[in-house]
Coordinates of N, CA and C in Angstrom, one line a residue:
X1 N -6.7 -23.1 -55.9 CA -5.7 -22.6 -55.0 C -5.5 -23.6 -53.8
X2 N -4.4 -24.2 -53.3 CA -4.1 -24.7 -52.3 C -3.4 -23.8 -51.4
X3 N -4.3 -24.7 -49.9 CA -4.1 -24.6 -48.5 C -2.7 -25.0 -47.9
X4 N -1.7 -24.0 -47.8 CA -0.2 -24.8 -46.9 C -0.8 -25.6 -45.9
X5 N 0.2 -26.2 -45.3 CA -0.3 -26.5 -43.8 C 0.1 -25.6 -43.2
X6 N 0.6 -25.0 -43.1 CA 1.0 -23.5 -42.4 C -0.4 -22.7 -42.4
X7 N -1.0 -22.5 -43.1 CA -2.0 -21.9 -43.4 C -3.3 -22.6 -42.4
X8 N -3.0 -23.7 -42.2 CA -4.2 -24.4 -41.9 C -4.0 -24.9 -40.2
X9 N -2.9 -24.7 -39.6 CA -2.3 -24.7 -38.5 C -2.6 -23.4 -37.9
X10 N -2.3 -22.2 -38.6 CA -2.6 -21.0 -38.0 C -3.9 -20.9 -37.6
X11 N -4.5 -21.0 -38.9 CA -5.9 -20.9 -38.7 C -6.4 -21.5 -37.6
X12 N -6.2 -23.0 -37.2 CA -6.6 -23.6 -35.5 C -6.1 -22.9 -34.7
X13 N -5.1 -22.3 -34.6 CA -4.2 -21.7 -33.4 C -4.9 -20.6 -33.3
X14 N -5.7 -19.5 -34.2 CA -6.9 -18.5 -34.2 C -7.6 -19.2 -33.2
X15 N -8.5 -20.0 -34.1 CA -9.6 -20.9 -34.0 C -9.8 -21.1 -32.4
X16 N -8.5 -21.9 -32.1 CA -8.2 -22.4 -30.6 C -8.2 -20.8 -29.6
X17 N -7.6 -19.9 -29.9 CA -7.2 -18.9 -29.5 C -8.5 -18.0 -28.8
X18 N -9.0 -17.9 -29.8 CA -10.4 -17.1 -30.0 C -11.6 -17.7 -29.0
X19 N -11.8 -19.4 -29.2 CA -12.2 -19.7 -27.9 C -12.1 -19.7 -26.9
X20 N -10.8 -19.9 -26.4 CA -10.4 -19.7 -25.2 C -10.9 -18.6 -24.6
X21 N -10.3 -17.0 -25.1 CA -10.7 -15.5 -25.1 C -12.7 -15.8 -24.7
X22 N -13.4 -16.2 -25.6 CA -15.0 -16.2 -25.1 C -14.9 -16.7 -24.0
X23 N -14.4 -18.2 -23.7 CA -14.5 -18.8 -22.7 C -14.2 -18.3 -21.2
X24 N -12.8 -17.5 -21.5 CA -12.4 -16.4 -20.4 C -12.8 -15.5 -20.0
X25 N -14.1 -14.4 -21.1 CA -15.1 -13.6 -20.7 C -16.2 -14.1 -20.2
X26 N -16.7 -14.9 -21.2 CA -18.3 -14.9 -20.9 C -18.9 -16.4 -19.7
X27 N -17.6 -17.2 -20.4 CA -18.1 -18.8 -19.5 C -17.8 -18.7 -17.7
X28 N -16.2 -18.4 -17.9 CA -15.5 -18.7 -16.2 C -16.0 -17.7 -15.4
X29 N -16.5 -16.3 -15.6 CA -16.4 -15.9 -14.3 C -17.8 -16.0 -13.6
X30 N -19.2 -16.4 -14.4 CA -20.4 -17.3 -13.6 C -20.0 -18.2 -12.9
X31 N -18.7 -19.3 -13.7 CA -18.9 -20.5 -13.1 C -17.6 -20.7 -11.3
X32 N -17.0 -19.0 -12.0 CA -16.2 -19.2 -10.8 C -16.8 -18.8 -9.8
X33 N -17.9 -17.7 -9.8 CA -19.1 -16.9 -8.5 C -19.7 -18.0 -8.0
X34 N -20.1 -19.0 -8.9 CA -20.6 -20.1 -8.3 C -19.9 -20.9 -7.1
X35 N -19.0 -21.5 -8.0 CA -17.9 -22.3 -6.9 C -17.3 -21.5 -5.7
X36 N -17.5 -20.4 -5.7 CA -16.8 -19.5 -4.7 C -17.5 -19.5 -3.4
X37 N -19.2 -19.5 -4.2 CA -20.8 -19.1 -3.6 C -20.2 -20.7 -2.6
X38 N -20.4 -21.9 -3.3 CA -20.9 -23.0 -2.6 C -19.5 -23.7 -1.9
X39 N -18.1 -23.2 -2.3 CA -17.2 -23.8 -0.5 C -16.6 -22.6 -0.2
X40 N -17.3 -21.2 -0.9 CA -16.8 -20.0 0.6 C -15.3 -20.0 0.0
X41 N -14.8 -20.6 -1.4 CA -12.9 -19.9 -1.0 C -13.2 -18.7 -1.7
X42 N -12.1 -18.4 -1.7 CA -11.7 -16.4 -2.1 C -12.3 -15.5 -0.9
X43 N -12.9 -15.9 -0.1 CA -13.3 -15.1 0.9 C -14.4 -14.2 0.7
X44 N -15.7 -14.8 0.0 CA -16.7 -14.0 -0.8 C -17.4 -14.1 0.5
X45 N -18.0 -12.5 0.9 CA -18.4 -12.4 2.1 C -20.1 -12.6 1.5
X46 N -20.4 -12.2 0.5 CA -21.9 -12.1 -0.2 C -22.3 -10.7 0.4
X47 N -23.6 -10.6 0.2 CA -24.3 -9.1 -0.1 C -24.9 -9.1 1.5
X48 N -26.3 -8.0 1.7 CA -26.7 -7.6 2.7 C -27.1 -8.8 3.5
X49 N -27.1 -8.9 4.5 CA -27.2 -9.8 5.7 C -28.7 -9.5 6.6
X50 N -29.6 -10.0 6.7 CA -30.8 -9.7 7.5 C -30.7 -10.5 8.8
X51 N -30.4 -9.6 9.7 CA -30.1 -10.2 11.1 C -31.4 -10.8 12.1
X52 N -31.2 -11.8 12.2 CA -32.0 -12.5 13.2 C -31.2 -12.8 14.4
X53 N -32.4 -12.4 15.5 CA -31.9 -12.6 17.2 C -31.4 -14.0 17.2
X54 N -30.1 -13.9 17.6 CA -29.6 -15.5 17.9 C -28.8 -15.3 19.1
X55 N -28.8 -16.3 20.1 CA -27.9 -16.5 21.2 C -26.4 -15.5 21.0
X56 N -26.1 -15.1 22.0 CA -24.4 -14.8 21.6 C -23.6 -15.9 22.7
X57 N -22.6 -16.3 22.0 CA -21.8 -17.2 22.7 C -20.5 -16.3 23.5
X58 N -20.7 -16.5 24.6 CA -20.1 -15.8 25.1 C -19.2 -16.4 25.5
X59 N -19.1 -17.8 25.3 CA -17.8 -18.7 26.3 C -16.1 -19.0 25.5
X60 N -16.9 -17.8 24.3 CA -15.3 -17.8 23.3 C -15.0 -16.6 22.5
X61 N -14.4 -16.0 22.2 CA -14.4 -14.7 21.3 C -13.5 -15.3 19.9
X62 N -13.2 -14.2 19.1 CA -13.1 -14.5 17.9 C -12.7 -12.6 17.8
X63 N -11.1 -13.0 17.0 CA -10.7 -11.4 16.6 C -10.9 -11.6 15.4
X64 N -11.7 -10.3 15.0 CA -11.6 -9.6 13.6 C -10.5 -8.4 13.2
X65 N -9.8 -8.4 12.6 CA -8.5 -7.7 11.9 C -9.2 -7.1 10.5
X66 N -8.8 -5.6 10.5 CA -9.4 -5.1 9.2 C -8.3 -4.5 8.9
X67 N -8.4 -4.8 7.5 CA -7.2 -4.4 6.4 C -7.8 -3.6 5.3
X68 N -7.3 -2.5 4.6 CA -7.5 -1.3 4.1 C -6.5 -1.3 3.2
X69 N -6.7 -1.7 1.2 CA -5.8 -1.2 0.4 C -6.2 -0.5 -0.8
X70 N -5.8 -0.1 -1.2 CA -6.1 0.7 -2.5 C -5.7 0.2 -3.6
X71 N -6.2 -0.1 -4.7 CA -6.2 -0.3 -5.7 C -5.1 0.6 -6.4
X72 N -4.3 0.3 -7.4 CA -3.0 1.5 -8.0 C -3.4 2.8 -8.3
X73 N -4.7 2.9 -9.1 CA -4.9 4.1 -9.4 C -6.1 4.9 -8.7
X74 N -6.1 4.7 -7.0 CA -6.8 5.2 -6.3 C -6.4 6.0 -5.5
X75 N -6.2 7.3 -5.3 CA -5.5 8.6 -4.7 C -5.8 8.1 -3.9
X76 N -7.0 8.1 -2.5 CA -8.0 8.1 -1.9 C -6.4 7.4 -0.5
X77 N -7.2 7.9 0.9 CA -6.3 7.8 2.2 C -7.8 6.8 2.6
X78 N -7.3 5.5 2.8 CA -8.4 4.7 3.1 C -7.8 3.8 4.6
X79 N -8.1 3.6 5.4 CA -8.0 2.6 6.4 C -9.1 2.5 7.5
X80 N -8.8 1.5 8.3 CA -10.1 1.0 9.4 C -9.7 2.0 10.4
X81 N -10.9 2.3 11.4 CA -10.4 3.1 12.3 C -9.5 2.3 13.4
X82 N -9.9 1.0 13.4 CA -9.7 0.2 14.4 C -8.7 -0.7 14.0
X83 N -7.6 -1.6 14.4 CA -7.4 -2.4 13.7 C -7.6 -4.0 13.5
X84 N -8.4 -3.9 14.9 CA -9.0 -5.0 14.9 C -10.0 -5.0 16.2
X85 N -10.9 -6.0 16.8 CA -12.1 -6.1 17.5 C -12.1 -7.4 18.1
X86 N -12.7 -7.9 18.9 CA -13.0 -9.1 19.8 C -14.3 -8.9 19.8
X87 N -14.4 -10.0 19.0 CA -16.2 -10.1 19.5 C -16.6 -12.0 19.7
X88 N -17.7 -12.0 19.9 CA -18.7 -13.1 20.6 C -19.4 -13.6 19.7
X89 N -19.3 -14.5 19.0 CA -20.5 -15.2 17.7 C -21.7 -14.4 18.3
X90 N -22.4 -13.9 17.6 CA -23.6 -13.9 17.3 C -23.8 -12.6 17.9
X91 N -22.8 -12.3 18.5 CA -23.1 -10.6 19.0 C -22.7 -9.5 17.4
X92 N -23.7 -8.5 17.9 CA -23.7 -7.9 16.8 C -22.8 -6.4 16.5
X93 N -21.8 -6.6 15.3 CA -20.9 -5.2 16.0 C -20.6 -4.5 15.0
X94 N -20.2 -2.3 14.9 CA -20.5 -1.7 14.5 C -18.7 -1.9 14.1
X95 N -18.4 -0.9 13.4 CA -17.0 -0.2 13.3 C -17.1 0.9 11.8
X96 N -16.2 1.6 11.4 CA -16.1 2.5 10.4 C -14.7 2.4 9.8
X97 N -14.7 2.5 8.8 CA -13.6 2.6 8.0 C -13.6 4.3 7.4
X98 N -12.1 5.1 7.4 CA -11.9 6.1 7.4 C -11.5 6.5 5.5
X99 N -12.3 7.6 5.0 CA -11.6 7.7 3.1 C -11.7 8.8 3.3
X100 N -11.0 9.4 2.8 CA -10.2 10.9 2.4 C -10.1 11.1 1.0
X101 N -10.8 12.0 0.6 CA -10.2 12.3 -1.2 C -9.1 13.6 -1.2
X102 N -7.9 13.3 -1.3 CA -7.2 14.3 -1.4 C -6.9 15.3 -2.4
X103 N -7.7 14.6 -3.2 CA -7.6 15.3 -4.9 C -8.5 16.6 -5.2
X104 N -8.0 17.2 -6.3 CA -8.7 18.6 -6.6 C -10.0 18.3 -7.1
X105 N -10.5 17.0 -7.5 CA -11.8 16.6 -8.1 C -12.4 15.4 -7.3
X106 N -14.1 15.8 -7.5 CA -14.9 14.6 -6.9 C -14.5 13.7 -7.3
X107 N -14.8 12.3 -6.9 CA -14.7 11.0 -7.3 C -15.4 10.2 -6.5
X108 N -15.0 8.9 -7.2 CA -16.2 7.9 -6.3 C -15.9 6.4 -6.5
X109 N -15.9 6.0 -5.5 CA -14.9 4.7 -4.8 C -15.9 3.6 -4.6
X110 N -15.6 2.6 -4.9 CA -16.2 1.0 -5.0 C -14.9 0.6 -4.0
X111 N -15.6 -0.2 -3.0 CA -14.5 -1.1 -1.9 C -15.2 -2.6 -2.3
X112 N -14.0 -2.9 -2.2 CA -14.6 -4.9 -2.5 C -13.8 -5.7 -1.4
X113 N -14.6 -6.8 -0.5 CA -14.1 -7.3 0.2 C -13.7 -8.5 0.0
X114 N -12.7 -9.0 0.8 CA -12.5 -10.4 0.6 C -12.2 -11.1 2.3
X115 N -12.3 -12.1 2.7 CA -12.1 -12.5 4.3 C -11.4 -14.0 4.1
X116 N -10.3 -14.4 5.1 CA -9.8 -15.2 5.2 C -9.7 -15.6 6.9
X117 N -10.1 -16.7 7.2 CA -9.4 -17.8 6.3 C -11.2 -17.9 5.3
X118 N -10.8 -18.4 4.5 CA -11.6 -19.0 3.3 C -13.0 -19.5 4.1
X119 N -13.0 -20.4 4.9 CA -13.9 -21.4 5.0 C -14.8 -20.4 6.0
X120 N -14.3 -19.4 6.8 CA -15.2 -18.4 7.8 C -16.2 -17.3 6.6
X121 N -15.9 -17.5 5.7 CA -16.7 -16.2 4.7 C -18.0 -17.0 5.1
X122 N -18.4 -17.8 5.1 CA -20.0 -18.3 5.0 C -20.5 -17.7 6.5
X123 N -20.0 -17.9 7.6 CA -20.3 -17.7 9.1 C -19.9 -16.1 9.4
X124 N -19.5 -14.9 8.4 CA -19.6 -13.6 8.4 C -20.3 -13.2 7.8
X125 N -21.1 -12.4 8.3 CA -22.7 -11.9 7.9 C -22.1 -9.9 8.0
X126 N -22.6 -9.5 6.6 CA -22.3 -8.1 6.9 C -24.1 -7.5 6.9
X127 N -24.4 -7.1 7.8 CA -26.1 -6.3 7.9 C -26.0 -4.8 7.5
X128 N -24.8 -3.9 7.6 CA -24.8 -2.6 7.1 C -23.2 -2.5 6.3
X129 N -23.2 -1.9 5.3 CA -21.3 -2.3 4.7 C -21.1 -0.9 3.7
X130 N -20.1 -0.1 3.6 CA -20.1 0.8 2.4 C -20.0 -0.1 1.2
X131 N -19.3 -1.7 1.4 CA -18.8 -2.0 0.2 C -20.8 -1.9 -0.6
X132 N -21.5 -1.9 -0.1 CA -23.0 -2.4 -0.9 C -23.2 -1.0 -1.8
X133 N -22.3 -0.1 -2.1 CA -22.5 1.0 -3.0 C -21.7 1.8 -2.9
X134 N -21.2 2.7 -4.3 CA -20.6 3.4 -4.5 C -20.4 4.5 -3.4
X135 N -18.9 5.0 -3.4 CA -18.7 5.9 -2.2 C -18.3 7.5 -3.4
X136 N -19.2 8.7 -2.8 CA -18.7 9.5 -3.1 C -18.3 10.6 -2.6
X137 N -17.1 11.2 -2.7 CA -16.3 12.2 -2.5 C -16.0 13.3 -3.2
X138 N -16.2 14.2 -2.3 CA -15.8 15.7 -2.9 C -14.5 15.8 -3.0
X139 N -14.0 16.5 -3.5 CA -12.2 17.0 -4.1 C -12.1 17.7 -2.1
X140 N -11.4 17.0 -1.5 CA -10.9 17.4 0.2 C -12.0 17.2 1.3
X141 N -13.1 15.9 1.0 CA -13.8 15.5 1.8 C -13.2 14.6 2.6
X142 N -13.9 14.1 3.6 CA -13.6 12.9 4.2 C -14.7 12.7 4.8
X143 N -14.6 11.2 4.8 CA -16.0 10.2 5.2 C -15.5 9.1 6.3
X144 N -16.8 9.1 7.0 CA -17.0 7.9 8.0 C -17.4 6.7 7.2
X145 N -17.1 5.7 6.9 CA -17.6 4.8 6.0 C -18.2 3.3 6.8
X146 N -19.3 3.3 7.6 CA -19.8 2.3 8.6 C -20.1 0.7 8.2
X147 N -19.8 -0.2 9.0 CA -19.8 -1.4 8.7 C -20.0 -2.1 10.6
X148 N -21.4 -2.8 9.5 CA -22.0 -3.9 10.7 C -21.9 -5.3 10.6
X149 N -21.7 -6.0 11.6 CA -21.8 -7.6 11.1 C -22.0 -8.3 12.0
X150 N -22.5 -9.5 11.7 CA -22.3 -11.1 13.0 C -21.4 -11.8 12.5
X151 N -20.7 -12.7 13.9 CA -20.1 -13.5 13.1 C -21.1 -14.9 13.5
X152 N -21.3 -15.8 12.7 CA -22.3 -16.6 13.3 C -22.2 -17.5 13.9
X153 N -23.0 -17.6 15.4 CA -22.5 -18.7 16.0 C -22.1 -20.0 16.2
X154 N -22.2 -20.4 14.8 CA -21.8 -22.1 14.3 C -20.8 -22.0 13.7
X155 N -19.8 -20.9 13.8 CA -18.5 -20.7 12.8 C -18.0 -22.0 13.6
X156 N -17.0 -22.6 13.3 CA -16.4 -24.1 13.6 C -15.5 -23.1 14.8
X157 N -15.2 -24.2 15.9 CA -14.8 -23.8 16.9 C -13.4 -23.7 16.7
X158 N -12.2 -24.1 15.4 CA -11.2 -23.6 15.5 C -10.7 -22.4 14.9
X159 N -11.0 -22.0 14.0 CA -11.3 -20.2 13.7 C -11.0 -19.6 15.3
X160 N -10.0 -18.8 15.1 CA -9.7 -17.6 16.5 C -9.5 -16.7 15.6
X161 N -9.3 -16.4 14.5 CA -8.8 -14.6 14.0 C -9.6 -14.7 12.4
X162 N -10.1 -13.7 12.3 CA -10.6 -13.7 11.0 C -10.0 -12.3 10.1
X163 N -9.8 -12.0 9.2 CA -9.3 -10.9 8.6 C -10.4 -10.1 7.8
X164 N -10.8 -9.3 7.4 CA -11.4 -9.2 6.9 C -10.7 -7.4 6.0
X165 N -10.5 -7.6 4.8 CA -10.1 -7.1 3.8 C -10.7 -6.1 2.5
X166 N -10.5 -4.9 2.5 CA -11.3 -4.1 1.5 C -10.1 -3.4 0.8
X167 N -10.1 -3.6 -0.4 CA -9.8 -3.0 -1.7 C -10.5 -1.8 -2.6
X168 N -9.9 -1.1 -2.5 CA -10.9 0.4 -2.9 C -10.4 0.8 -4.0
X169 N -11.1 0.9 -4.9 CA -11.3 1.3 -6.3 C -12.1 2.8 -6.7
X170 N -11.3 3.1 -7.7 CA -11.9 4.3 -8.5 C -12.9 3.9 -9.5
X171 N -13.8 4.1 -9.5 CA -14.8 3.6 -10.5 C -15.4 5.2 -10.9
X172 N -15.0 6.3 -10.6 CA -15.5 7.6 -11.0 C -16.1 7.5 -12.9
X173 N -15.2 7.2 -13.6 CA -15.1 7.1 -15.0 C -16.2 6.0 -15.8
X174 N -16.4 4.9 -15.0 CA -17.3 4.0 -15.2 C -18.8 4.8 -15.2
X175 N -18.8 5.0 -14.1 CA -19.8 5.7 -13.4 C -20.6 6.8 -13.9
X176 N -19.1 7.7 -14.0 CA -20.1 8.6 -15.1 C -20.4 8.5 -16.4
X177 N -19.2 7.7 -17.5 CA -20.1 6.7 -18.4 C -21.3 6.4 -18.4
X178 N -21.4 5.8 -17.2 CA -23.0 5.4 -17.1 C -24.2 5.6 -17.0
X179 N -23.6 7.3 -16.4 CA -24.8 8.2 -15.8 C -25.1 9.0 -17.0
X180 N -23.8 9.4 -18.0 CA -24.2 10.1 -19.7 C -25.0 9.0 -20.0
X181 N -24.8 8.2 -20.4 CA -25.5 6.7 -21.2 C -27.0 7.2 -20.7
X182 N -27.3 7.0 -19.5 CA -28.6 7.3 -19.1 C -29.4 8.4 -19.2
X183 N -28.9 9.5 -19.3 CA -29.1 10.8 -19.2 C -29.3 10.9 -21.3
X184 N -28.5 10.6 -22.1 CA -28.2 10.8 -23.4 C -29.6 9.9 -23.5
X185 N -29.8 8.8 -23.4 CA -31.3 7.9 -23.5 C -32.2 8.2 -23.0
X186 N -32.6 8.9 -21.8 CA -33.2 9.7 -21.1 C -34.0 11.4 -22.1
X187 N -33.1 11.9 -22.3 CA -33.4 13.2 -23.2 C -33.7 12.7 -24.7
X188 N -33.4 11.5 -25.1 CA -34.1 10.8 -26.4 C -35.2 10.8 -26.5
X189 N -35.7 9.8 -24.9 CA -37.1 9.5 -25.0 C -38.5 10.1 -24.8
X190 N -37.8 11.9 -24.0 CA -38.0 13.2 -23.2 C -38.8 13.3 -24.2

């Protein structure tokens, strides 16, 4: 039996196809966390922050701007209480972001942040954040959602405004996926 070339073209175009697809799950998104990690773009603020006493510079301030959006399929009424702040490198400062579940059912919200300009994500330090765990909500709760940070005092002296940005997601469905999975393995092993 002979191979068309048709036959043998497609097949690469699979072939080709199919790699790419692994490459786009499993390869890029380590190698993009990485590159993100080491010049700071996309605005990756990173995880908990352990604060050490450091001078505050008081001879310049630096506004912080907070921005609040929801994800499409997030009911949830989410914004900063504030819309923005003045602070002092190295001084250390509190604020809250406001969530409301308006819906007839619990749920539970993942916030993901991002900060621009790009190159200040390394010199923002968050020490207390909702984004560090799932947020949950009762069907007509509302929550104070607290966020602490430095900004650090070697941020480069031309930075004057920083943004700093959360995106709020429904992750209820994941979640409890997760918690059957555990619970179903759990009463296995019982």
């Amino acid at each position: 039996m002979r191979i068309s070339k048709n036959s043998k073209v497609t097949a690469k175009l699979l072939a080709l196809a199919a790699s790419m697809l692994v490459f786009a799950i499993f390869v890029m998104p380590p190698l993009y966390d990485a590159f993100c990690e080491i010049t700071g773009l996309n605005g990756k603020t990173g995880g908990r922050y352990e604060a050490v006493p450091a001078a505050i510079d008081t001879s310049r301030s630096i506004t912080v701007q907070f921005v609040a959006s929801n994800n499409d399929n997030m009911p949830w009424k989410f914004s900063p209480s504030v819309m923005s702040i003045e602070v002092h490198p190295g001084e250390i400062m509190d604020t809250v972001f406001l969530a409301f579940n308006p819906t007839k059912v619990d749920m539970i919200g993942q916030a993901i942040p991002s900060l621009v300009p790009f190159k200040a994500a390394q010199y923002f330090h968050k020490t207390e954040c909702f984004c560090f765990n799932q947020q949950k909500l009762k069907a007509g709760e509302k929550a104070e959602l607290p966020l602490r940070f430095i900004v650090d005092p070697d941020i480069p002296k031309n930075v004057k405004t920083i943004t700093l940005s959360y995106t709020l997601f429904d992750v209820t469905e994941r979640i409890s996926k997760n918690v059957d999975k555990s619970n179903t393995k759990s009463a296995r092993e019982g």
